[in-house]
């Protein structure tokens, strides 16, 4: 709501929305957005292609494939594997 619906849920926020388990709800929200930084929200300024976007529960979200890409490149290896496994189990995502 804060973003004026001018953001896309990404990273761990997108993974949680896709149903992945083991995401700490106390972690900051992760968004892809053009704009100023905000305390308590991680903002990335990536460019998304139309095929990397979907809507989950009425919220713009990165697709499971794009979400996996972001988690895989931003997390430490062990943490990324755990989170990618949870995302794959929740969404049916395969290699």
C-alpha positions as a printed NumPy array, in Angstrom:
array([[  0.   ,   0.   ,   0.   ],
       [  2.846,   2.39 ,   0.83 ],
       [  4.271,   2.153,  -2.69 ],
       [  1.059,   3.271,  -4.348],
       [  1.024,  -0.017,  -6.238],
       [  4.08 ,   1.181,  -8.126],
       [  6.288,  -1.708,  -6.99 ],
       [  6.723,  -5.406,  -7.617],
       [  7.25 ,  -7.877,  -4.79 ],
       [ 10.577,  -9.602,  -5.308],
       [ 13.114, -11.885,  -3.642],
       [ 12.032, -13.357,  -0.335],
       [  8.787, -11.363,  -0.316],
       [  7.82 , -12.9  ,  -3.65 ],
       [  8.914, -16.358,  -2.481],
       [  6.697, -16.064,   0.596],
       [  3.76 , -14.962,  -1.518],
       [  4.322, -17.947,  -3.832],
       [  3.984, -20.17 ,  -0.76 ],
       [  7.619, -20.954,   0.057],
       [  8.147, -21.966,   3.654],
       [ 10.963, -21.004,   5.973],
       [ 10.835, -17.279,   5.191],
       [ 11.205, -15.25 ,   8.379],
       [  8.272, -12.795,   8.486],
       [ 10.494, -10.396,  10.432],
       [ 12.783,  -9.806,   7.436],
       [ 12.365,  -6.557,   5.519],
       [ 10.031,  -6.518,   2.53 ],
       [ 11.829,  -6.752,  -0.823],
       [ 10.534,  -4.716,  -3.753],
       [ 11.601,  -3.805,  -7.254],
       [ 10.798,  -0.135,  -7.637],
       [ 12.062,   3.131,  -8.987],
       [ 12.157,   5.662,  -6.201],
       [ 13.722,   6.741,  -2.974],
       [ 14.944,   4.269,  -0.341],
       [ 12.717,   3.597,   2.653],
       [ 13.706,   2.326,   6.088],
       [ 12.711,  -1.296,   6.648],
       [ 12.2  ,  -2.097,   2.956],
       [ 14.849,  -3.458,   0.6  ],
       [ 14.438,  -1.83 ,  -2.796],
       [ 16.054,  -3.118,  -5.97 ],
       [ 16.021,  -1.122,  -9.164],
       [ 16.122,  -3.987, -11.638],
       [ 14.383,  -3.832, -14.983],
       [ 11.78 ,  -6.564, -15.397],
       [ 10.513,  -8.021, -18.657],
       [  6.78 ,  -8.646, -18.998],
       [  7.393, -12.413, -18.769],
       [  8.965, -12.007, -15.332],
       [  5.821, -10.563, -13.756],
       [  2.68 , -12.162, -12.4  ],
       [ -0.074, -11.212,  -9.98 ],
       [ -0.528, -13.127,  -6.731],
       [ -3.426, -12.221,  -4.447],
       [ -3.828,  -8.976,  -6.375],
       [ -0.192,  -7.913,  -5.91 ],
       [  2.403,  -7.527,  -8.679],
       [  5.038, -10.163,  -8.009],
       [  8.02 , -11.649,  -9.784],
       [  7.359, -15.068, -11.31 ],
       [  8.776, -18.123,  -9.541],
       [ 11.567, -18.315, -12.146],
       [ 12.58 , -14.662, -11.672],
       [ 12.216, -15.02 ,  -7.908],
       [ 14.585, -18.016,  -7.971],
       [ 17.071, -16.034, -10.069],
       [ 17.045, -13.164,  -7.59 ],
       [ 17.391, -15.388,  -4.531],
       [ 20.158, -17.407,  -6.167],
       [ 22.265, -14.358,  -6.935],
       [ 21.672, -12.36 ,  -3.753],
       [ 21.926, -14.958,  -1.013],
       [ 24.906, -16.888,   0.332],
       [ 25.087, -20.372,  -1.19 ],
       [ 23.71 , -22.455,   1.7  ],
       [ 20.888, -20.011,   2.433],
       [ 20.081, -19.744,  -1.294],
       [ 19.827, -23.533,  -1.685],
       [ 17.478, -23.809,   1.298],
       [ 15.262, -20.996,   0.034],
       [ 15.297, -22.199,  -3.569],
       [ 14.294, -25.678,  -2.429],
       [ 11.36 , -24.23 ,  -0.473],
       [ 10.322, -22.145,  -3.513],
       [ 10.561, -25.171,  -5.806],
       [  8.459, -27.292,  -3.433],
       [  5.799, -24.583,  -3.219],
       [  5.591, -23.81 ,  -6.936],
       [  6.693, -26.941,  -8.787],
       [  9.665, -25.022, -10.165],
       [ 12.244, -27.322, -11.714],
       [ 15.762, -26.967, -12.943]])
